[in-house]
Each structure stands twice: as structure tokens, then as C-alpha cells.
Coordinates of C-alpha atoms in Angstrom, one line a residue:
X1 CA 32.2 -23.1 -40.1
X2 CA 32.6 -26.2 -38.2
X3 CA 36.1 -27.8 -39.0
X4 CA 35.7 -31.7 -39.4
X5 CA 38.0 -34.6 -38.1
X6 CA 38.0 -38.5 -36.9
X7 CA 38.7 -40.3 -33.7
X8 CA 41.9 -42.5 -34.0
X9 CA 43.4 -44.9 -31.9
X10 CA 46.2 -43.2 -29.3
X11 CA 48.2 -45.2 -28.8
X12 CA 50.6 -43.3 -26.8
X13 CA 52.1 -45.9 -25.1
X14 CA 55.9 -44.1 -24.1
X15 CA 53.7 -40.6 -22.4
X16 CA 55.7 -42.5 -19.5
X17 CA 58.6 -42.8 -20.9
X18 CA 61.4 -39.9 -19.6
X19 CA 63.8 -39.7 -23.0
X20 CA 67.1 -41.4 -22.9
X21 CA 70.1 -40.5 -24.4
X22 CA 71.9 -43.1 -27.1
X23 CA 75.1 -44.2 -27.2
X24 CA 77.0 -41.8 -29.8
X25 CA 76.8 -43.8 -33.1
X26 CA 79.5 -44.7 -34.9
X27 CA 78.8 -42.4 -37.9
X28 CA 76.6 -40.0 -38.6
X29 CA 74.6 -38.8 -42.0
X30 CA 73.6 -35.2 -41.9
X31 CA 72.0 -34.2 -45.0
X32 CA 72.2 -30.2 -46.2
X33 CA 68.1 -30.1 -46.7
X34 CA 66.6 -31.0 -43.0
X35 CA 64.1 -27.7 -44.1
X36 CA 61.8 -26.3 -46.4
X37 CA 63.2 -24.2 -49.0
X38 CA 66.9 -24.3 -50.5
X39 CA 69.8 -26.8 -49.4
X40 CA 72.3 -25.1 -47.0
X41 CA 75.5 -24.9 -49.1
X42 CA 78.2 -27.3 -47.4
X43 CA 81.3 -25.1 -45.8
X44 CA 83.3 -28.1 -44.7
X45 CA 85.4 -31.0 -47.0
X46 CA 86.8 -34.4 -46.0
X47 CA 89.7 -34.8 -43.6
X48 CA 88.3 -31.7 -41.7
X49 CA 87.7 -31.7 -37.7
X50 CA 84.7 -31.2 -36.2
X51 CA 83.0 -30.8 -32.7
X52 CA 79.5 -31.0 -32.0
X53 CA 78.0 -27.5 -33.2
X54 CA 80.6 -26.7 -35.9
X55 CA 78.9 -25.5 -38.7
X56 CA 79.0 -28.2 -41.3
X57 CA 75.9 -26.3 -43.8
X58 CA 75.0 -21.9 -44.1
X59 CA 72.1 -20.9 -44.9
X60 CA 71.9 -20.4 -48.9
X61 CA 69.2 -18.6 -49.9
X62 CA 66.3 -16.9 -47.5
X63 CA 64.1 -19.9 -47.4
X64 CA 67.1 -22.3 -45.7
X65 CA 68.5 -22.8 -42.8
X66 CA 72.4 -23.6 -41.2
X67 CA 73.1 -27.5 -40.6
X68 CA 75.7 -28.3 -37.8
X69 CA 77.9 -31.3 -36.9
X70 CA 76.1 -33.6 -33.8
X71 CA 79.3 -35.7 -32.9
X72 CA 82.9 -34.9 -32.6
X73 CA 84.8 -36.6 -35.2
X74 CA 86.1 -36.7 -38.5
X75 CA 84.2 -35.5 -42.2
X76 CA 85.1 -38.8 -43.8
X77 CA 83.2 -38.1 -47.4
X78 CA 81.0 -35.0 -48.6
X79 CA 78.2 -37.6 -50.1
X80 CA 74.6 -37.3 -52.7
X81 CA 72.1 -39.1 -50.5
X82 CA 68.4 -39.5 -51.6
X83 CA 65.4 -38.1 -49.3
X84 CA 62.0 -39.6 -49.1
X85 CA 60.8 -36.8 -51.6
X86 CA 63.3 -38.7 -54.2
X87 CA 65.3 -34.9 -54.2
X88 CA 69.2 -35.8 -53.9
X89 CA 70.9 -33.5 -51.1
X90 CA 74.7 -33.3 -50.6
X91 CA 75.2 -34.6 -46.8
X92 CA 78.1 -34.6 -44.6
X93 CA 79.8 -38.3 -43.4
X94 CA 81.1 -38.1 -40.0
X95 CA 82.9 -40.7 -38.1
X96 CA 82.4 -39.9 -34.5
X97 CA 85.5 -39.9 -32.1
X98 CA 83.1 -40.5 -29.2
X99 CA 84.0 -37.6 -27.2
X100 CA 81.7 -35.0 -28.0
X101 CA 83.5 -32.5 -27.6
X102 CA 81.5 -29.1 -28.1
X103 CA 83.1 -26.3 -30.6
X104 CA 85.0 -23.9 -29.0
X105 CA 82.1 -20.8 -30.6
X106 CA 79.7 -22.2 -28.5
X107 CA 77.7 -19.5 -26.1
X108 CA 74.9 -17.6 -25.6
X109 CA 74.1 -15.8 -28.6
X110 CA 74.0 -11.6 -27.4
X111 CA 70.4 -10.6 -27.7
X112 CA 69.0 -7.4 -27.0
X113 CA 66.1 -6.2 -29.6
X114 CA 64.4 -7.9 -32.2
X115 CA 66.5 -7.7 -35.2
X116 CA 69.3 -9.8 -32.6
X117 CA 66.5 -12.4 -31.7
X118 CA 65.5 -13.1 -35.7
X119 CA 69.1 -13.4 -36.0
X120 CA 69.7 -15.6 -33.1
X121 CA 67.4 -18.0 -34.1
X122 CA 67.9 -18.0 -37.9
X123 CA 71.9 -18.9 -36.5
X124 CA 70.2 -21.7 -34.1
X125 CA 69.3 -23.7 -37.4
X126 CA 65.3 -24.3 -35.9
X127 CA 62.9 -25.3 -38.1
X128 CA 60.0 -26.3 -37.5
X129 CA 59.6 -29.6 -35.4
X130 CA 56.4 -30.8 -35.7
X131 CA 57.2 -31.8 -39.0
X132 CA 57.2 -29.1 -41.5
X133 CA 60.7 -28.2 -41.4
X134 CA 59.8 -24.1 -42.2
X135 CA 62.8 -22.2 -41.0
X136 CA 61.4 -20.4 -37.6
X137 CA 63.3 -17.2 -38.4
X138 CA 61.3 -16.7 -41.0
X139 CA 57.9 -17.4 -39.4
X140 CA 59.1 -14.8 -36.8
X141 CA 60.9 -11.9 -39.0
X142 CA 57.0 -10.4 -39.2
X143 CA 57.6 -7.4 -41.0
X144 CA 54.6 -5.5 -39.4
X145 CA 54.7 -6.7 -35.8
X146 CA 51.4 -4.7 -34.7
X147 CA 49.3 -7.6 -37.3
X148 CA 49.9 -10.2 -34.8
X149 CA 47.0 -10.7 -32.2
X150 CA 48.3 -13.6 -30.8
X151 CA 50.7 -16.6 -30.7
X152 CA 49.3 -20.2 -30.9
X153 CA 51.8 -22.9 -29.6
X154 CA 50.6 -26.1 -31.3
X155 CA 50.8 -28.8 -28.4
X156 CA 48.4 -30.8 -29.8
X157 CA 50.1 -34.2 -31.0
X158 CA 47.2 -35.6 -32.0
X159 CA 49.5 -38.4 -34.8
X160 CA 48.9 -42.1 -32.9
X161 CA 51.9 -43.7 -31.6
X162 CA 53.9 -39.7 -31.2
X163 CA 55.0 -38.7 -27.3
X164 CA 58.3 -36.3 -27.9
X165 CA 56.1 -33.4 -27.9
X166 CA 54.3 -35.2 -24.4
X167 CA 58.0 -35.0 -22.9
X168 CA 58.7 -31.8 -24.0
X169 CA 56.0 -30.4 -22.2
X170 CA 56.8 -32.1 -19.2
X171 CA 60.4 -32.4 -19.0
X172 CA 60.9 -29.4 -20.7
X173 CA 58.6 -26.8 -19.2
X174 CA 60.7 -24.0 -18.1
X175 CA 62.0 -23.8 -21.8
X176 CA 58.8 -23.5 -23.1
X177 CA 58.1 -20.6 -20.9
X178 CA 61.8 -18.8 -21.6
X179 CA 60.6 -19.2 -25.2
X180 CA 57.4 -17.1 -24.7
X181 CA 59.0 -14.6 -22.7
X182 CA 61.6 -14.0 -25.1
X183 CA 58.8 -13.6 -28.0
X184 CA 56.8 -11.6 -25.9
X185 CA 59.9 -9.0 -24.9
X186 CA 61.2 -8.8 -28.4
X187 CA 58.1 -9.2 -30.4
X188 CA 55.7 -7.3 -28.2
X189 CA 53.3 -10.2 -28.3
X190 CA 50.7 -9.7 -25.4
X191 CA 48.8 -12.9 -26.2
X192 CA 49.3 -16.8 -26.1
X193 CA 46.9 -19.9 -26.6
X194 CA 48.9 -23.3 -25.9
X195 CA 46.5 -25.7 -27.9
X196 CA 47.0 -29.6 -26.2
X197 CA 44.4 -32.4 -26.4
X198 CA 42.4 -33.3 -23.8
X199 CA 44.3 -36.6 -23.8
X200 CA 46.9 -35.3 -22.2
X201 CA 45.8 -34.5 -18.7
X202 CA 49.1 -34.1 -17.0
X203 CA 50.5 -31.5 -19.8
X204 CA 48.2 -29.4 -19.4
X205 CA 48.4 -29.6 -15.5
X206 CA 51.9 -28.7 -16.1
X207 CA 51.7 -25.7 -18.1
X208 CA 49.0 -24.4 -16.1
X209 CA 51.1 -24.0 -13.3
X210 CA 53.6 -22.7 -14.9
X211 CA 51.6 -19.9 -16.4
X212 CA 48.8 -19.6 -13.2
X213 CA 50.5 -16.1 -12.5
X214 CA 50.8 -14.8 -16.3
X215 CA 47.5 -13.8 -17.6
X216 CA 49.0 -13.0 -21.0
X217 CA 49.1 -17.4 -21.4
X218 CA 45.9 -19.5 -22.1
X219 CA 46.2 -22.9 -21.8
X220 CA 43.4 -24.6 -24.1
X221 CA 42.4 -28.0 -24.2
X222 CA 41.1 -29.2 -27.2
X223 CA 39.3 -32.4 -28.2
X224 CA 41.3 -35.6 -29.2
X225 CA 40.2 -35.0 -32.9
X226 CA 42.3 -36.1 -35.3
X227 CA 43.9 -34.0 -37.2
X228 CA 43.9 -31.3 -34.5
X229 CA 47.2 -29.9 -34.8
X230 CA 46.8 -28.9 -38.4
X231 CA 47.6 -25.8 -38.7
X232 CA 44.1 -24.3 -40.1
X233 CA 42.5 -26.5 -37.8
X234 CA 44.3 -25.4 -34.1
X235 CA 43.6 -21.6 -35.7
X236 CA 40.1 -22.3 -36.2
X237 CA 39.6 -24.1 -32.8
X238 CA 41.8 -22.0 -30.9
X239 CA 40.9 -18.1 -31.9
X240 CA 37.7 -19.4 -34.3
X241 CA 39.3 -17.6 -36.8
X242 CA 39.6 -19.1 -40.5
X243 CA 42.8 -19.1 -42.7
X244 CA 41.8 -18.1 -46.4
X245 CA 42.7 -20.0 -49.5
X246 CA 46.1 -19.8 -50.1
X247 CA 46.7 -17.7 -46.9
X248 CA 49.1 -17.8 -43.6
X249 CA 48.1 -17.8 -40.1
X250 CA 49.8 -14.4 -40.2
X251 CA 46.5 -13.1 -42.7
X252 CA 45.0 -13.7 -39.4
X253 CA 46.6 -12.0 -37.3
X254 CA 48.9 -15.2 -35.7
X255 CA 52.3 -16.8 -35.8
X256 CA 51.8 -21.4 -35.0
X257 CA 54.8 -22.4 -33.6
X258 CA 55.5 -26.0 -32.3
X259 CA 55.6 -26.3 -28.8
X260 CA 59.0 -28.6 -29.3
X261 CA 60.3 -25.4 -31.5
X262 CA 59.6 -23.2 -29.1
X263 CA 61.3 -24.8 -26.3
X264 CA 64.7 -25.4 -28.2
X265 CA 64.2 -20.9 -28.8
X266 CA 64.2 -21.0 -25.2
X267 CA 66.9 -23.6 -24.9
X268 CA 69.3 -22.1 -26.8
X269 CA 68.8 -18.7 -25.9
X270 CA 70.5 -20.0 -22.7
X271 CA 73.0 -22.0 -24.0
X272 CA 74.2 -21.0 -27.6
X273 CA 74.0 -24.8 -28.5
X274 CA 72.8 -25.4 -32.1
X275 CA 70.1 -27.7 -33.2
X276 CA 72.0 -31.4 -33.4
X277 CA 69.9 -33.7 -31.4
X278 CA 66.7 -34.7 -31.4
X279 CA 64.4 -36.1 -29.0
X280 CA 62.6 -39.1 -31.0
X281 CA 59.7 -41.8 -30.0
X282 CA 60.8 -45.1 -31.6
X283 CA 57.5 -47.2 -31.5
X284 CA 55.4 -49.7 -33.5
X285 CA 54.2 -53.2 -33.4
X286 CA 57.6 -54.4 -34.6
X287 CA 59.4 -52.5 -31.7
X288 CA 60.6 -54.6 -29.1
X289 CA 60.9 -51.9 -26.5
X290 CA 59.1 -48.5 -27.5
X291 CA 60.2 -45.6 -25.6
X292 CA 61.6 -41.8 -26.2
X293 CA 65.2 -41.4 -27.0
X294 CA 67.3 -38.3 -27.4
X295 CA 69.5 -39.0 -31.0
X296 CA 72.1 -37.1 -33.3
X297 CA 70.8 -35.7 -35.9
X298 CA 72.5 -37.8 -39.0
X299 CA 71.8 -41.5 -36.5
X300 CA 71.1 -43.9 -38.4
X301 CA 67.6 -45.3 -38.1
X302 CA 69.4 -48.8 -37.8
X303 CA 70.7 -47.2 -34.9
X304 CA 67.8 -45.7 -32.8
X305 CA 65.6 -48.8 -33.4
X306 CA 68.4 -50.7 -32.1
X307 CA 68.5 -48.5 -29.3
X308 CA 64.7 -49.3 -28.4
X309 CA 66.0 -53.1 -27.9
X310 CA 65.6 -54.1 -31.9
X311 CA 63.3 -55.7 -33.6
X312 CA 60.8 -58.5 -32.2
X313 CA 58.9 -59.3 -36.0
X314 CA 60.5 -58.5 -39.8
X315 CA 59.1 -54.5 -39.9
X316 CA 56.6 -54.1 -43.0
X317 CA 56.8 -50.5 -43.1
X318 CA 59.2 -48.4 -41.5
X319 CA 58.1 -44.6 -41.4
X320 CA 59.4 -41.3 -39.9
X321 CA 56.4 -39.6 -38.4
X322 CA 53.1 -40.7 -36.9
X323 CA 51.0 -43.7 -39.1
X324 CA 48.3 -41.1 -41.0
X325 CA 51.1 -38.9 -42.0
X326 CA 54.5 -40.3 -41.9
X327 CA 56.5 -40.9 -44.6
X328 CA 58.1 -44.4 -45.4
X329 CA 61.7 -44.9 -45.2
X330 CA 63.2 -46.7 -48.1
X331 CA 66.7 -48.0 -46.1
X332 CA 67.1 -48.3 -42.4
X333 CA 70.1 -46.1 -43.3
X334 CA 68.1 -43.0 -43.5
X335 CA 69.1 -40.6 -41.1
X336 CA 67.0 -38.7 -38.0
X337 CA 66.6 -35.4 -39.0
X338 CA 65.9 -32.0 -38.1
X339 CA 62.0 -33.0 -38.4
X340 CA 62.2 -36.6 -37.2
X341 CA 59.6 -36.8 -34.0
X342 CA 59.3 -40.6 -34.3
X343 CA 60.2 -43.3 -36.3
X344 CA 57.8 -46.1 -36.3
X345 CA 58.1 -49.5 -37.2
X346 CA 55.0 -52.2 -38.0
X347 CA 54.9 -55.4 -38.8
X348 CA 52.6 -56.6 -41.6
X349 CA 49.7 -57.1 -40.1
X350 CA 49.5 -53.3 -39.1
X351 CA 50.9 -51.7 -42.4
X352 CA 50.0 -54.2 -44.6
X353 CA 47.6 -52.0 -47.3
X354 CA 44.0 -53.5 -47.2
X355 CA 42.1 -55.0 -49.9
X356 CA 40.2 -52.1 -52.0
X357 CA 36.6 -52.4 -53.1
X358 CA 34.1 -50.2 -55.2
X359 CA 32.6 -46.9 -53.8
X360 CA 29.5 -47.1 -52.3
X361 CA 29.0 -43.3 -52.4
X362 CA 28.6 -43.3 -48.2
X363 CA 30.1 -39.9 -48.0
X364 CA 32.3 -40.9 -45.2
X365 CA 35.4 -39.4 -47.2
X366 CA 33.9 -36.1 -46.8
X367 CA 31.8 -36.1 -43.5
X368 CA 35.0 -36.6 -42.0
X369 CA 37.1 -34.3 -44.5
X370 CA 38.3 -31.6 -41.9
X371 CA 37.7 -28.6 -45.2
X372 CA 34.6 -30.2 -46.3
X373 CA 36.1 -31.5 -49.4
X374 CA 34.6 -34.3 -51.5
X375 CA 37.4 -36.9 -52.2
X376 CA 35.0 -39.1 -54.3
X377 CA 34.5 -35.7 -56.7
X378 CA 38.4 -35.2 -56.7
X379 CA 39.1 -39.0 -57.8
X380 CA 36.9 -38.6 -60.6
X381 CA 38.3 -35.4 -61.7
X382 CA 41.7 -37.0 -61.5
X383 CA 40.9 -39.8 -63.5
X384 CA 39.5 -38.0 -66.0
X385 CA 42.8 -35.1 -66.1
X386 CA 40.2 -32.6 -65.4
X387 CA 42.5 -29.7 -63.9
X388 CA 39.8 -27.6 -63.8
X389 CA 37.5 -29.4 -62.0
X390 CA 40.5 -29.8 -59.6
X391 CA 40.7 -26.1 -59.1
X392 CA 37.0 -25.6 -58.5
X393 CA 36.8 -28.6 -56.0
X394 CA 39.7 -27.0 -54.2
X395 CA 42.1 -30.1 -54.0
X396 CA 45.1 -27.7 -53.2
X397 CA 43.3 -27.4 -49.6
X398 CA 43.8 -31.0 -48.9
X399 CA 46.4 -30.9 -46.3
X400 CA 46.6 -35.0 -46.8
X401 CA 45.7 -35.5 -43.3
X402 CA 44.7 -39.0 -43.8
X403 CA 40.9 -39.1 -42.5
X404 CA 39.6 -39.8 -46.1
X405 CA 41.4 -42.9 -46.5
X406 CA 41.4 -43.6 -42.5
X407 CA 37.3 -43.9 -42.6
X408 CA 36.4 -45.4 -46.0
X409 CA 34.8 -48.5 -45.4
X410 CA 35.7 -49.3 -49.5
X411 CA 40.0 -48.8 -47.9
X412 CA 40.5 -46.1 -51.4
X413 CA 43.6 -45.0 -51.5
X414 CA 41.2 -41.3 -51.1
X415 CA 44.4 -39.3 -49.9
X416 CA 47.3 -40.7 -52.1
X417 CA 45.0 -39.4 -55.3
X418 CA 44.4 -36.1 -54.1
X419 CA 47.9 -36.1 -54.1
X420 CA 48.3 -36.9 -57.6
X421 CA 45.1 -34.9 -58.5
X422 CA 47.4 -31.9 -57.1
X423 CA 50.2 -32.5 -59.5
X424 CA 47.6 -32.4 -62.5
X425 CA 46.1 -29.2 -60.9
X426 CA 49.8 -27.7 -61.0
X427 CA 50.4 -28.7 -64.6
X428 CA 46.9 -27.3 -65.1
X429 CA 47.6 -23.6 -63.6
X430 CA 50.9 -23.2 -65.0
X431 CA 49.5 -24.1 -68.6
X432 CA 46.8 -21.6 -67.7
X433 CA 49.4 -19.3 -67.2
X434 CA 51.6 -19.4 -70.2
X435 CA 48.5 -19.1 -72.6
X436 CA 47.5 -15.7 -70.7
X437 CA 51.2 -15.1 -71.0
X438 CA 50.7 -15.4 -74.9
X439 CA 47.7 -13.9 -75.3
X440 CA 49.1 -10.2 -73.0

């Protein structure tokens, strides 16, 4: 199997830049689903005190994950605030007293087998960074521990415009490595691959000296392929080792953690501080002063682009993530969340959509298509409400990397339909479903 991909532009024009620290905003928005899975279930009401780390969200349900306060301050308003999924979320209003001062249950969580580290890190409110927002205690509490071969750290940040991975390798390091070693005592993991592009030659001259003396580390460099940090993709390209329909990295045998997630393991191991900042590239052709900045969680995105010296054009499209992934922000009150690597703003001469023509069947879409599927085939099965030519083209694979749209000469919207083809492949299956149902 040979896992396909494209060559974008890198743009990675803050690698330079060492993160700075904003000035604590005025008020923060910290909304109660920053995760995959359930909302956590909001344990605090207005008029109540809070310090930076005071619980403001537990964990309600096993798919969720705790929320804490990233300012000192006051709750001013328990509020319904919409995501850009269009779910509404209860979030917690804080109006900062500028002090940040930390809660007084701050310390080093007590950690001493495995059971204590799942717990330590499922208190830690981690999820995963890179953009997925999976709760990490989950992804570690492996039931059978003697399945897992190996751990992959994704260092790959292969999005354009994205550097807050770049810094955490650099700045970071030694938190990276506490993070490994505290998998590999309480895990009993005796293998990791650290996947980074090739484009990034002084990370991986970092972590290569850091782990020179530890054979049980393998630093790989990989090509500058988008979209290499995919999560099939790094397995397949790290271990050569292919994720089945359907399946987890843990079918084969591995655990893909973010190499920003792992550091803040390591991080807080030492310090007992709970996830509430965030270290985020602000970027973009409509960026006056692009660098990395460490931010809240709940600043406003007003805020942080502010912080990068404003605005030097009227943005077109404002998006949190990296340009073939991201996901447009409807206000420039949204807040940075959990999840929030970057926020980029372009002006309209970079976001503005292009002019769409016919297909001229060049089979870009799928040369390019990192699973080999055949976005031409897909739009035509979605146009016609074929579900079951959906399922048999396999359009739930589509892990709407972008490459489709990215290399069709025709500009298709290719990967915004194979998101819509997946909603009529869903109301296919589960109609499937109930008639079996009947017929039992």
C-alpha cells in the first residue's frame, strides 16, 4: 500500500518565533465542550470566585473531560454560546481581576502505578491538541496493555501557516521527554517513533539529542507530504502498518498522541497545573504581525489577533486551525479553545473561493487522495442519494484532508461533498438498520 498526499505551500513563517504571553483579557469565554464526546456538566454559578485552575466543568460522561477557569476573576453569567459545529454548549463568563492568582488545590498530582497516571491525566483536562479534542485518558486507559508495540508521537505539523507544535518541540523539550518516561514507567511501553517532517531540521536536531542515549526513542523524519500527520497516514509511514476500516491505531498495536499533548502530560505531572492556556500561532495575509502567543483558554479571538498587532486588510475568512482543515469562525468573539493551535486570518484574495468549472475527469482528485478514493465517483453518488454506492466507495474513510479540492484544476468543492455524501451514507446505514430490525 502506498499512502498518497500533495505538496503544499509552508508557509511557516513564526518557526522563529519564541511564544509570548498576552496580556490577561478582560473576559474570558470558556465553553463546557472543548472535547469530543459529552459536555462537562458546569459545577460553578454567577457571583462565584475563581482562580486560575478552579474547576469551572467535571467530566460527565466517560467520553468528556473537566474544564477549568484560566484567569482569576469573577463568573459574571453561566451563558448558551454556539460552536462552529452549530451544537450550543453552556460556557462560563469570567471577568478577570488581572491577578491570576492560582487555586489554592493546585500541586502535583501523587502518581505511583497506572491506575494513578489515567487518573492524573483524565483530572489534567488534556485532550487532544492537534486538533481532535479526544480526551487523552481515554486513549491511554488501554485495557490490555501487552497489545501495544509502540507509541507514535505525531510531530508532524504538516497544516501551512501552523508553528505551536515547532515551539513545543524546541522550547519545550524536556517535557516531551518527562511525558515518555512517565508512559513508559506506568504503561510498560518499550517503544517510541517521534514522526516530524523533514522541514523541520532544527526539531529534529533537538529531540535527537535529547534521546541520543535512550534507544527505546526513534526520531523519524518523514517527508513534507501533506497530510502527513493524519493519523492512518503517520501509522502507515511510521511502523508500515495499516489501520482497518473502522479501526483504532490500538487494532494495531499503537497509541498517536500529539507531541503538544504529550508535553503538557509531562508538564503537569510536575506542576499539578490544569490545562488553561494555550500556546497559539496567530497568522495569515491579514495579520499585521504573525507570531506565536501563549493565550487563556476562553480569549477572545478579538483579543489574540490584536495581540499579533491587528489587522493590516478587512480579514475574508477567519479560521481556527491550519487553511486545508480549519474551520471558519463565525464572530471574532469565538473563544481559543482547548484545540485551538492557530487562528488564521486572510484577506480576500487568499480565502476568496475560486470560480468552479466542469470535470474534466483528470483524476487528480484521486491520484492525490491519500486512501485511494475517487471523489469524482462519490459526487456522483451524492447527487444521485445513492447511499449505497457511498458505502461501497468507502466515503466514511475520507478523513476531509483537503488534497481533493487542493489539486483540482476544475477548484470542485471535492471535500465539502464528501462531507455531505457522509450524512446521506449515515441516513442510509441507519435505515438499513431499522428494516433488519423489522424483519429479526
Amino acid at each position: 500500500m502506498r499512502l498518497h498526499g500533495t505538496k503544499v505551500p509552508h508557509k511557516k513563517n513564526t518557526a522563529d518565533c519564541k511564544p509570548i504571553n498576552i496580556p490577561v483579557p478582560k473576559t474570558v469565554v470558556i465553553p463546557m465542550s472543548m472535547h469530543i464526546g459529552k459536555p462537562s456538566a458546569v459545577n460553578v454559578k454567577k457571583g462565584d470566585d475563581v482562580k486560575v485552575g478552579t474547576l469551572l466543568g467535571e467530566q460527565d460522561g466517560f467520553i468528556s473531560a473537566p474544564v477549568h477557569s484560566s484567569v482569576s476573576g469573577k463568573v459574571t453569567k453561566i451563558d448558551e454560546i454556539k460552536m462552529t459545529s452549530g451544537q450550543k454548549v453552556s460556557a462560563v463568563v469570567i471577568e478577570s481581576d488581572g491577578l491570576q492568582e492560582k487555586d489554592e488545590s493546585i500541586k502535583p498530582p501523587a502518581v505511583s502505578d497506572f491506575d494513578s497516571f489515567v487518573d492524573a491525566v483524565k483530572k489534567s483536562g488534556i485532550v487532544g491538541l492537534g486538533g481532535a479534542g479526544f480526551p487523552t485518558f481515554v486513549k491511554l486507559g488501554v485495557k490490555d496493555l501487552e497489545k501495544i508495540d509502540a507509541v507514535i508521537i505525531n510531530a508532524a505539523e504538516c497544516e501551512p501557516y501552523i508553528t505551536s507544535d515547532t515551539r513545543t518541540m524546541l522550547d519545550k523539550t524536556d517535557y516531551i521527554f518527562k511525558g515518555i518516561n512517565a508512559i513508559k514507567k506506568y504503561m510498560g511501553v518499550k517503544r517510541f517513533i517521534i514522526g516530524v517532517e523533514d522541514n523541520k531540521p532544527e526539531c529534529i536536531k533537538k529531540l535527537g539529542e535529547y534521546s541520543k542515549d535512550d534507544s527505546s526513542v526513534e526520531i523519524k523524519a518523514l517527508p513534507a507530504i501533506y497530510p502527513q500527520g493524519g493519523e492512518k497516514v503517520l501509522v502507515y509511514n511510521t511502523m508500515k502498518r495499516i489501520i482497518p476500516k473502522g479501526g483504532l491505531p490500538l487494532d494495531v498495536g499503537v497509541i498517536v498522541i500529539n507531541v503538544t499533548t504529550l508535553a503538557f502530560v509531562g508538564e503537569y505531572l510536575e506542576t499539578g497545573m490544569p490545562l488553561v492556556e494555550k500556546c497559539v500561532t496567530v497568522d495569515g495575509s491579514a495579520v499585521k504581525e504573525p507570531k506565536n502567543v501563549i493565550a487563556p483558554i476562553g480569549t477572545p479571538i478579538e483579543t489574540l489577533l490584536e495581540s499579533a498587532g491587528g489587522l493590516k486588510s478587512e480579514p475574508f475568512k477567519v479560521i481556527y486551525g491550519g487553511p486545508m482543515m480549519g474551520i471558519s469562525v463565525a464572530s471574532m468573539d469565538a473563544p481559543v479553545l482547548k484545540m485551538t493551535n492557530a487562528v488564521i486570518a486572510m484577506d480576500e484574495k487568499e480565502a476568496a473561493p475560486p470560480k468552479t468549472t466542469a470535470c474534466i475527469n483528470c483524476g487528480k482528485c484521486l491520484n492525490h487522495c491519500p486512501f485511494k478514493l475517487d471523489p469524482r465517483q462519490i459526487a456522483r453518488a451524492y447527487k444521485q442519494s445513492s447511499g449505497e454506492d457511498l458505502e461501497k466507495l468507502c466515503v466514511d474513510l475520507c478523513m476531509e484532508c483537503g488534497c481533493c479540492s487542493y489539486v483540482c484544476p476544475a477548484k470542485r468543492p471535492l471535500v465539502q461533498t464528501n462531507k455531505l455524501a457522509k450524512s446521506v451514507l449515515r441516513d442510509y446505514i441507519n435505515k438499513k438498520k431499522e428494516e433488519e430490525d423489522k424483519n429479526e
